[in-house]
PDB file of C-alpha atoms and ligand atoms in Angstrom:
ATOM      1  CA  MET A 511      27.960  24.226  -9.580  1.00 80.00           C
ATOM      2  CA  ARG A 512      28.945  24.055  -5.906  1.00 96.00           C
ATOM      3  CA  VAL A 513      32.192  25.888  -5.078  1.00 96.00           C
ATOM      4  CA  PRO A 514      34.314  23.680  -2.685  1.00 97.00           C
ATOM      5  CA  LEU A 515      35.130  25.154   0.820  1.00 98.00           C
ATOM      6  CA  ILE A 516      38.045  24.033   2.945  1.00 98.00           C
ATOM      7  CA  ALA A 517      37.804  25.404   6.419  1.00 98.00           C
ATOM      8  CA  GLY A 518      40.458  25.058   8.961  1.00 98.00           C
ATOM      9  CA  ASN A 519      39.154  24.811  12.631  1.00 98.00           C
ATOM     10  CA  TRP A 520      42.120  25.568  14.756  1.00 98.00           C
ATOM     11  CA  LYS A 521      40.137  24.874  17.913  1.00 98.00           C
ATOM     12  CA  MET A 522      42.203  26.168  20.942  1.00 98.00           C
ATOM     13  CA  ASN A 523      45.515  25.897  19.118  1.00 98.00           C
ATOM     14  CA  GLY A 524      47.813  28.266  17.243  1.00 98.00           C
ATOM     15  CA  SER A 525      49.558  31.468  17.863  1.00 98.00           C
ATOM     16  CA  LEU A 526      50.331  34.812  16.411  1.00 98.00           C
ATOM     17  CA  ALA A 527      53.323  33.296  14.762  1.00 98.00           C
ATOM     18  CA  LEU A 528      51.028  30.606  12.982  1.00 98.00           C
ATOM     19  CA  VAL A 529      48.608  33.401  11.805  1.00 98.00           C
ATOM     20  CA  GLU A 530      51.672  35.151  10.238  1.00 98.00           C
ATOM     21  CA  GLN A 531      53.000  31.812   8.706  1.00 98.00           C
ATOM     22  CA  PHE A 532      49.552  31.122   7.052  1.00 98.00           C
ATOM     23  CA  GLY A 533      49.362  34.681   5.778  1.00 98.00           C
ATOM     24  CA  GLN A 534      52.842  34.471   4.262  1.00 97.00           C
ATOM     25  CA  ALA A 535      52.292  30.918   2.669  1.00 97.00           C
ATOM     26  CA  PHE A 536      48.768  31.683   1.333  1.00 97.00           C
ATOM     27  CA  GLY A 537      49.884  35.147   0.012  1.00 96.00           C
ATOM     28  CA  LYS A 538      52.040  33.174  -2.559  1.00 94.00           C
ATOM     29  CA  ALA A 539      50.231  29.905  -3.058  1.00 90.00           C
ATOM     30  CA  ALA A 540      48.861  28.834  -6.227  1.00 85.00           C
ATOM     31  CA  LEU A 541      45.176  28.022  -5.450  1.00 90.00           C
ATOM     32  CA  SER A 542      42.271  27.494  -7.875  1.00 87.00           C
ATOM     33  CA  SER A 543      40.198  30.678  -8.014  1.00 87.00           C
ATOM     34  CA  SER A 544      37.059  28.450  -8.016  1.00 91.00           C
ATOM     35  CA  MET A 545      37.309  27.446  -4.280  1.00 96.00           C
ATOM     36  CA  ASP A 546      36.800  29.028  -0.920  1.00 97.00           C
ATOM     37  CA  VAL A 547      39.384  28.703   1.900  1.00 98.00           C
ATOM     38  CA  ALA A 548      39.000  29.790   5.434  1.00 98.00           C
ATOM     39  CA  ILE A 549      40.885  29.577   8.838  1.00 98.00           C
ATOM     40  CA  LEU A 550      38.923  29.734  11.989  1.00 98.00           C
ATOM     41  CA  PRO A 551      41.489  30.838  14.592  1.00 98.00           C
ATOM     42  CA  PRO A 552      40.873  31.220  18.364  1.00 98.00           C
ATOM     43  CA  LEU A 553      39.009  34.551  18.806  1.00 98.00           C
ATOM     44  CA  PRO A 554      41.969  36.689  20.190  1.00 98.00           C
ATOM     45  CA  TYR A 555      43.779  36.159  16.805  1.00 98.00           C
ATOM     46  CA  LEU A 556      41.016  37.538  14.707  1.00 98.00           C
ATOM     47  CA  ALA A 557      42.486  41.055  14.405  1.00 98.00           C
ATOM     48  CA  ALA A 558      45.834  39.906  13.406  1.00 98.00           C
ATOM     49  CA  ALA A 559      44.447  37.312  10.964  1.00 98.00           C
ATOM     50  CA  GLN A 560      42.331  39.913   9.318  1.00 98.00           C
ATOM     51  CA  THR A 561      45.431  41.824   8.566  1.00 98.00           C
ATOM     52  CA  ALA A 562      47.694  38.880   7.829  1.00 98.00           C
ATOM     53  CA  PHE A 563      45.178  37.339   5.336  1.00 98.00           C
ATOM     54  CA  GLU A 564      44.243  40.605   3.505  1.00 96.00           C
ATOM     55  CA  LYS A 565      46.255  39.825   0.354  1.00 94.00           C
ATOM     56  CA  THR A 566      45.563  36.170   0.357  1.00 96.00           C
ATOM     57  CA  PRO A 567      42.508  33.973  -0.638  1.00 96.00           C
ATOM     58  CA  LEU A 568      41.948  32.940   3.099  1.00 98.00           C
ATOM     59  CA  ARG A 569      38.489  34.068   4.594  1.00 98.00           C
ATOM     60  CA  LEU A 570      38.152  34.258   8.340  1.00 98.00           C
ATOM     61  CA  GLY A 571      35.736  32.218  10.434  1.00 98.00           C
ATOM     62  CA  ALA A 572      34.985  31.905  14.165  1.00 98.00           C
ATOM     63  CA  GLN A 573      34.576  28.878  16.248  1.00 98.00           C
ATOM     64  CA  THR A 574      31.742  30.081  18.505  1.00 98.00           C
ATOM     65  CA  VAL A 575      29.313  32.919  18.971  1.00 98.00           C
ATOM     66  CA  ASN A 576      26.682  34.036  21.594  1.00 98.00           C
ATOM     67  CA  PRO A 577      23.286  34.324  20.296  1.00 98.00           C
ATOM     68  CA  GLU A 578      22.627  37.569  22.093  1.00 97.00           C
ATOM     69  CA  LEU A 579      23.335  40.845  20.568  1.00 92.00           C
ATOM     70  CA  SER A 580      24.972  42.509  23.531  1.00 96.00           C
ATOM     71  CA  GLY A 581      24.704  42.608  27.470  1.00 97.00           C
ATOM     72  CA  ALA A 582      25.962  41.090  30.750  1.00 98.00           C
ATOM     73  CA  TYR A 583      27.397  37.733  29.286  1.00 98.00           C
ATOM     74  CA  THR A 584      30.854  37.588  30.672  1.00 98.00           C
ATOM     75  CA  GLY A 585      33.400  35.992  28.390  1.00 97.00           C
ATOM     76  CA  GLU A 586      31.041  35.920  25.372  1.00 98.00           C
ATOM     77  CA  VAL A 587      31.228  37.340  21.868  1.00 98.00           C
ATOM     78  CA  SER A 588      28.335  38.411  19.572  1.00 98.00           C
ATOM     79  CA  ALA A 589      27.899  37.987  15.848  1.00 98.00           C
ATOM     80  CA  SER A 590      28.064  41.786  15.200  1.00 98.00           C
ATOM     81  CA  MET A 591      31.542  41.840  17.060  1.00 98.00           C
ATOM     82  CA  LEU A 592      32.738  39.009  14.716  1.00 98.00           C
ATOM     83  CA  ALA A 593      31.378  40.867  11.681  1.00 98.00           C
ATOM     84  CA  GLU A 594      33.468  43.888  12.577  1.00 97.00           C
ATOM     85  CA  PHE A 595      36.584  41.720  12.299  1.00 97.00           C
ATOM     86  CA  GLY A 596      35.579  40.617   8.681  1.00 97.00           C
ATOM     87  CA  VAL A 597      34.508  37.138   9.819  1.00 98.00           C
ATOM     88  CA  HIS A 598      32.681  35.325   7.221  1.00 98.00           C
ATOM     89  CA  TYR A 599      31.854  31.868   8.563  1.00 98.00           C
ATOM     90  CA  VAL A 600      30.978  30.884  12.196  1.00 98.00           C
ATOM     91  CA  LEU A 601      30.791  27.345  13.552  1.00 98.00           C
ATOM     92  CA  VAL A 602      27.538  26.430  15.225  1.00 98.00           C
ATOM     93  CA  GLY A 603      26.845  22.986  16.884  1.00 98.00           C
ATOM     94  CA  HIS A 604      30.446  21.707  16.774  1.00 98.00           C
ATOM     95  CA  SER A 605      30.261  18.395  18.723  1.00 98.00           C
ATOM     96  CA  GLU A 606      32.842  19.754  21.156  1.00 98.00           C
ATOM     97  CA  ARG A 607      30.676  22.614  21.980  1.00 98.00           C
ATOM     98  CA  ARG A 608      27.631  20.210  22.115  1.00 97.00           C
ATOM     99  CA  SER A 609      29.418  17.808  24.579  1.00 96.00           C
ATOM    100  CA  LEU A 610      31.763  19.956  26.634  1.00 97.00           C
ATOM    101  CA  TYR A 611      29.621  23.208  26.892  1.00 97.00           C
ATOM    102  CA  HIS A 612      26.198  21.634  26.893  1.00 96.00           C
ATOM    103  CA  GLU A 613      24.902  23.418  23.692  1.00 97.00           C
ATOM    104  CA  ASP A 614      21.767  21.599  22.901  1.00 96.00           C
ATOM    105  CA  ASP A 615      19.572  21.852  19.673  1.00 95.00           C
ATOM    106  CA  SER A 616      17.800  25.029  20.820  1.00 96.00           C
ATOM    107  CA  ALA A 617      21.252  26.680  21.594  1.00 98.00           C
ATOM    108  CA  VAL A 618      22.502  25.597  18.103  1.00 98.00           C
ATOM    109  CA  LEU A 619      19.609  27.098  16.468  1.00 98.00           C
ATOM    110  CA  ALA A 620      19.742  30.432  18.283  1.00 98.00           C
ATOM    111  CA  ARG A 621      23.404  30.855  17.336  1.00 98.00           C
ATOM    112  CA  ALA A 622      22.642  29.963  13.680  1.00 98.00           C
ATOM    113  CA  GLN A 623      20.034  32.750  13.733  1.00 98.00           C
ATOM    114  CA  ALA A 624      22.163  35.218  15.277  1.00 98.00           C
ATOM    115  CA  VAL A 625      24.953  34.539  12.632  1.00 98.00           C
ATOM    116  CA  LEU A 626      22.477  34.793   9.794  1.00 98.00           C
ATOM    117  CA  SER A 627      21.001  37.983  11.219  1.00 98.00           C
ATOM    118  CA  GLU A 628      24.467  39.664  10.810  1.00 97.00           C
ATOM    119  CA  GLY A 629      24.843  38.453   7.236  1.00 98.00           C
ATOM    120  CA  LEU A 630      27.348  35.805   8.114  1.00 98.00           C
ATOM    121  CA  THR A 631      27.405  32.193   7.229  1.00 98.00           C
ATOM    122  CA  PRO A 632      26.826  29.595   9.844  1.00 98.00           C
ATOM    123  CA  ILE A 633      28.626  26.275   9.361  1.00 98.00           C
ATOM    124  CA  LEU A 634      26.113  23.949  11.061  1.00 98.00           C
ATOM    125  CA  CYS A 635      27.996  20.911  12.425  1.00 98.00           C
ATOM    126  CA  VAL A 636      26.176  17.513  12.781  1.00 98.00           C
ATOM    127  CA  GLY A 637      27.437  14.123  13.533  1.00 98.00           C
ATOM    128  CA  GLU A 638      26.729  10.913  15.422  1.00 98.00           C
ATOM    129  CA  THR A 639      28.577   9.344  18.361  1.00 96.00           C
ATOM    130  CA  LEU A 640      30.217   5.801  17.893  1.00 95.00           C
ATOM    131  CA  ALA A 641      27.445   4.254  20.091  1.00 96.00           C
ATOM    132  CA  GLU A 642      24.742   5.947  17.841  1.00 97.00           C
ATOM    133  CA  ARG A 643      26.429   4.574  14.816  1.00 96.00           C
ATOM    134  CA  ASP A 644      26.645   1.020  16.433  1.00 95.00           C
ATOM    135  CA  GLU A 645      23.111   1.238  17.066  1.00 97.00           C
ATOM    136  CA  GLU A 646      22.416   2.056  13.424  1.00 97.00           C
ATOM    137  CA  ARG A 647      21.053   5.365  14.327  1.00 98.00           C
ATOM    138  CA  THR A 648      23.256   7.648  12.373  1.00 98.00           C
ATOM    139  CA  GLU A 649      20.778   9.039   9.777  1.00 98.00           C
ATOM    140  CA  THR A 650      18.189   9.601  12.551  1.00 98.00           C
ATOM    141  CA  VAL A 651      20.510  11.566  14.807  1.00 98.00           C
ATOM    142  CA  VAL A 652      22.191  13.588  11.867  1.00 98.00           C
ATOM    143  CA  LEU A 653      18.957  14.446  10.185  1.00 98.00           C
ATOM    144  CA  ASN A 654      17.326  15.407  13.398  1.00 98.00           C
ATOM    145  CA  GLN A 655      20.227  17.815  14.102  1.00 98.00           C
ATOM    146  CA  VAL A 656      19.696  19.243  10.467  1.00 98.00           C
ATOM    147  CA  LYS A 657      15.982  19.437  10.916  1.00 98.00           C
ATOM    148  CA  THR A 658      16.076  21.312  14.386  1.00 96.00           C
ATOM    149  CA  VAL A 659      17.706  24.166  12.488  1.00 98.00           C
ATOM    150  CA  PHE A 660      16.107  23.977   9.067  1.00 98.00           C
ATOM    151  CA  ASP A 661      12.545  23.686  10.361  1.00 98.00           C
ATOM    152  CA  THR A 662      12.671  27.095  12.050  1.00 98.00           C
ATOM    153  CA  LEU A 663      14.789  28.982   9.464  1.00 98.00           C
ATOM    154  CA  ASP A 664      12.986  30.658   6.497  1.00 97.00           C
ATOM    155  CA  ALA A 665      13.706  29.743   2.897  1.00 97.00           C
ATOM    156  CA  GLN A 666      15.890  32.680   2.313  1.00 97.00           C
ATOM    157  CA  GLN A 667      18.018  31.925   5.631  1.00 98.00           C
ATOM    158  CA  ARG A 668      18.397  28.234   4.619  1.00 98.00           C
ATOM    159  CA  GLN A 669      20.224  29.025   1.464  1.00 97.00           C
ATOM    160  CA  HIS A 670      22.997  30.676   3.490  1.00 98.00           C
ATOM    161  CA  VAL A 671      23.960  27.731   5.684  1.00 98.00           C
ATOM    162  CA  VAL A 672      26.828  25.397   5.154  1.00 98.00           C
ATOM    163  CA  ILE A 673      26.520  21.999   6.841  1.00 98.00           C
ATOM    164  CA  ALA A 674      29.559  19.906   8.089  1.00 98.00           C
ATOM    165  CA  TYR A 675      29.002  16.346   8.721  1.00 98.00           C
ATOM    166  CA  GLU A 676      31.574  15.366  11.452  1.00 98.00           C
ATOM    167  CA  PRO A 677      31.132  11.908  12.860  1.00 98.00           C
ATOM    168  CA  VAL A 678      32.255  12.294  16.492  1.00 97.00           C
ATOM    169  CA  TRP A 679      33.994   9.054  16.443  1.00 96.00           C
ATOM    170  CA  ALA A 680      36.192  10.484  13.712  1.00 95.00           C
ATOM    171  CA  ILE A 681      37.148  13.784  15.253  1.00 93.00           C
ATOM    172  CA  GLY A 682      40.836  13.871  16.425  1.00 89.00           C
ATOM    173  CA  THR A 683      41.010  10.006  16.513  1.00 91.00           C
ATOM    174  CA  GLY A 684      42.917   9.468  13.354  1.00 86.00           C
ATOM    175  CA  ARG A 685      39.937   7.301  12.287  1.00 89.00           C
ATOM    176  CA  THR A 686      38.460   8.673   9.245  1.00 90.00           C
ATOM    177  CA  ALA A 687      34.967   7.699   7.778  1.00 92.00           C
ATOM    178  CA  THR A 688      35.552   5.861   4.569  1.00 96.00           C
ATOM    179  CA  PRO A 689      34.578   7.737   1.439  1.00 97.00           C
ATOM    180  CA  GLU A 690      31.474   5.449   1.071  1.00 97.00           C
ATOM    181  CA  GLN A 691      30.429   5.957   4.732  1.00 97.00           C
ATOM    182  CA  ALA A 692      30.761   9.819   4.351  1.00 98.00           C
ATOM    183  CA  GLN A 693      28.971   9.887   1.027  1.00 98.00           C
ATOM    184  CA  ALA A 694      25.996   7.926   2.362  1.00 98.00           C
ATOM    185  CA  VAL A 695      25.423  10.433   5.112  1.00 98.00           C
ATOM    186  CA  HIS A 696      26.011  13.324   2.811  1.00 98.00           C
ATOM    187  CA  ALA A 697      23.492  11.975   0.301  1.00 98.00           C
ATOM    188  CA  ALA A 698      21.039  11.555   3.155  1.00 98.00           C
ATOM    189  CA  ILE A 699      21.497  14.993   4.215  1.00 98.00           C
ATOM    190  CA  ARG A 700      20.925  16.263   0.778  1.00 98.00           C
ATOM    191  CA  ASP A 701      17.850  14.233   0.426  1.00 98.00           C
ATOM    192  CA  CYS A 702      16.540  15.615   3.472  1.00 98.00           C
ATOM    193  CA  LEU A 703      17.175  19.110   2.334  1.00 98.00           C
ATOM    194  CA  ALA A 704      15.362  18.500  -0.850  1.00 98.00           C
ATOM    195  CA  ASP A 705      12.156  18.109   1.198  1.00 98.00           C
ATOM    196  CA  TYR A 706      12.400  21.741   2.047  1.00 98.00           C
ATOM    197  CA  ASP A 707      13.549  22.933  -1.515  1.00 98.00           C
ATOM    198  CA  GLU A 708      15.231  21.047  -4.190  1.00 98.00           C
ATOM    199  CA  GLN A 709      17.028  24.019  -5.560  1.00 97.00           C
ATOM    200  CA  MET A 710      18.463  24.810  -2.332  1.00 98.00           C
ATOM    201  CA  ALA A 711      19.541  21.156  -1.674  1.00 98.00           C
ATOM    202  CA  SER A 712      21.296  21.139  -5.023  1.00 98.00           C
ATOM    203  CA  THR A 713      23.388  24.272  -4.144  1.00 98.00           C
ATOM    204  CA  LEU A 714      24.012  23.983  -0.355  1.00 98.00           C
ATOM    205  CA  ARG A 715      27.498  22.965   0.549  1.00 98.00           C
ATOM    206  CA  LEU A 716      27.958  19.859   2.711  1.00 98.00           C
ATOM    207  CA  LEU A 717      31.491  19.606   4.257  1.00 98.00           C
ATOM    208  CA  TYR A 718      33.107  16.310   5.700  1.00 98.00           C
ATOM    209  CA  GLY A 719      35.153  16.780   8.913  1.00 98.00           C
ATOM    210  CA  GLY A 720      36.934  14.091  11.055  1.00 97.00           C
ATOM    211  CA  SER A 721      40.584  13.182  10.622  1.00 95.00           C
ATOM    212  CA  MET A 722      40.641  14.584   7.109  1.00 97.00           C
ATOM    213  CA  LYS A 723      44.310  14.934   6.149  1.00 96.00           C
ATOM    214  CA  ARG A 724      46.440  15.247   2.959  1.00 96.00           C
ATOM    215  CA  GLU A 725      46.596  11.521   2.444  1.00 96.00           C
ATOM    216  CA  ASN A 726      42.842  11.101   2.310  1.00 96.00           C
ATOM    217  CA  ALA A 727      41.448  14.454   1.220  1.00 97.00           C
ATOM    218  CA  ALA A 728      41.274  13.732  -2.463  1.00 97.00           C
ATOM    219  CA  GLU A 729      39.267  10.537  -2.142  1.00 97.00           C
ATOM    220  CA  LEU A 730      36.709  12.086   0.170  1.00 98.00           C
ATOM    221  CA  LEU A 731      36.428  15.197  -1.792  1.00 97.00           C
ATOM    222  CA  ALA A 732      35.821  13.205  -4.902  1.00 97.00           C
ATOM    223  CA  GLN A 733      32.559  11.944  -3.631  1.00 98.00           C
ATOM    224  CA  PRO A 734      29.567  13.583  -5.426  1.00 97.00           C
ATOM    225  CA  ASP A 735      27.982  14.902  -2.125  1.00 98.00           C
ATOM    226  CA  ILE A 736      31.177  16.109  -0.543  1.00 98.00           C
ATOM    227  CA  ASP A 737      31.805  19.741  -1.249  1.00 98.00           C
ATOM    228  CA  GLY A 738      34.663  20.444   1.030  1.00 98.00           C
ATOM    229  CA  GLY A 739      36.214  19.719   4.334  1.00 98.00           C
ATOM    230  CA  LEU A 740      36.268  20.900   7.908  1.00 98.00           C
ATOM    231  CA  ILE A 741      39.671  20.311   9.091  1.00 98.00           C
ATOM    232  CA  GLY A 742      40.988  20.227  12.630  1.00 98.00           C
ATOM    233  CA  GLY A 743      44.597  18.899  13.384  1.00 97.00           C
ATOM    234  CA  ALA A 744      45.775  18.940   9.736  1.00 98.00           C
ATOM    235  CA  SER A 745      44.829  22.643   9.558  1.00 98.00           C
ATOM    236  CA  LEU A 746      47.644  23.613  11.994  1.00 98.00           C
ATOM    237  CA  LYS A 747      50.399  22.734   9.669  1.00 98.00           C
ATOM    238  CA  VAL A 748      50.454  25.097   6.708  1.00 98.00           C
ATOM    239  CA  ASP A 749      52.013  22.554   4.270  1.00 97.00           C
ATOM    240  CA  ASP A 750      49.255  19.898   5.065  1.00 98.00           C
ATOM    241  CA  PHE A 751      46.429  22.391   4.949  1.00 98.00           C
ATOM    242  CA  LEU A 752      47.795  23.772   1.522  1.00 97.00           C
ATOM    243  CA  ALA A 753      47.934  20.315   0.197  1.00 97.00           C
ATOM    244  CA  ILE A 754      44.285  19.703   1.293  1.00 97.00           C
ATOM    245  CA  CYS A 755      43.251  22.865  -0.412  1.00 97.00           C
ATOM    246  CA  GLN A 756      45.045  21.916  -3.534  1.00 94.00           C
ATOM    247  CA  SER A 757      43.261  18.448  -3.720  1.00 93.00           C
ATOM    248  CA  ALA A 758      39.853  20.394  -3.496  1.00 93.00           C
ATOM    249  CA  GLY A 759      40.793  22.873  -6.421  1.00 80.00           C
TER     250      GLY A 759
HETATM  251  P1  LIG B2129      40.380  16.580  13.127  1.00 83.45           P
HETATM  252  O1  LIG B2129      40.447  17.031  11.846  1.00 83.45           O
HETATM  253  O2  LIG B2129      41.376  16.977  14.170  1.00 83.45           O
HETATM  254  O3  LIG B2129      39.735  15.221  13.238  1.00 83.45           O
HETATM  255  O4  LIG B2129      39.098  17.665  13.612  1.00 83.45           O
HETATM  256  C1  LIG B2129      37.870  17.690  12.917  1.00 83.45           C
HETATM  257  C2  LIG B2129      36.960  18.747  13.507  1.00 83.45           C
HETATM  258  O5  LIG B2129      36.464  18.661  14.579  1.00 83.45           O
HETATM  259  C3  LIG B2129      36.865  19.997  12.666  1.00 83.45           C
HETATM  260  O6  LIG B2129      35.948  20.835  13.274  1.00 83.45           O
END
């Protein structure tokens, strides 16, 4: 019912050579046709990736966007510009953007709205810090991050969002949430979505992110409410990323 999505967030890593390598490997990879795969390279590589991924199942994503349509915003990129390069998914609310670039909930909402207004799919990232988990505030924090966006979107827009649960303590640390820990939060998110609309809750994709790798992907993806992965480090190695995709298909 829910098509799995595996998305590779390269962060500020990669090169033109890596773009080409992924294009070649995924051009001949045997992947299930009932799954979606995306790479989110740094913005300067979008044009090259659009060409390199043309005959592959790889879709393109972007890691950030400015909520404005155009104007005097030095260094920024709008959703319509991303759309011109065939971008399909755009991350909003990644914890690195929240903490390093001070994007608060209202900034995350504005970005999600800008992405949706261009017909693109926001991947809304949510997740608690280690301190918040230790204080047993995981659900409160995560569900608030979801609600800040979902309360304002209309019913039609909500259907087009993907949510990625990324516990901050698991990102880039090698410390993955256990399948049980991840499933519990995913189930809480889905319950929260059902308060808006049960049909939407049952079809919306919830990804797990945080040190997902080829060794642990299968058991995480086997959980009933985990519909894919948002992969950082392991998306920079083509064989590892391919193996993760194969465990989802
Ligand atoms: P890692 O897979 O490197 O932990 O990164 C996860 C992430 O932040 C993906 O957006």
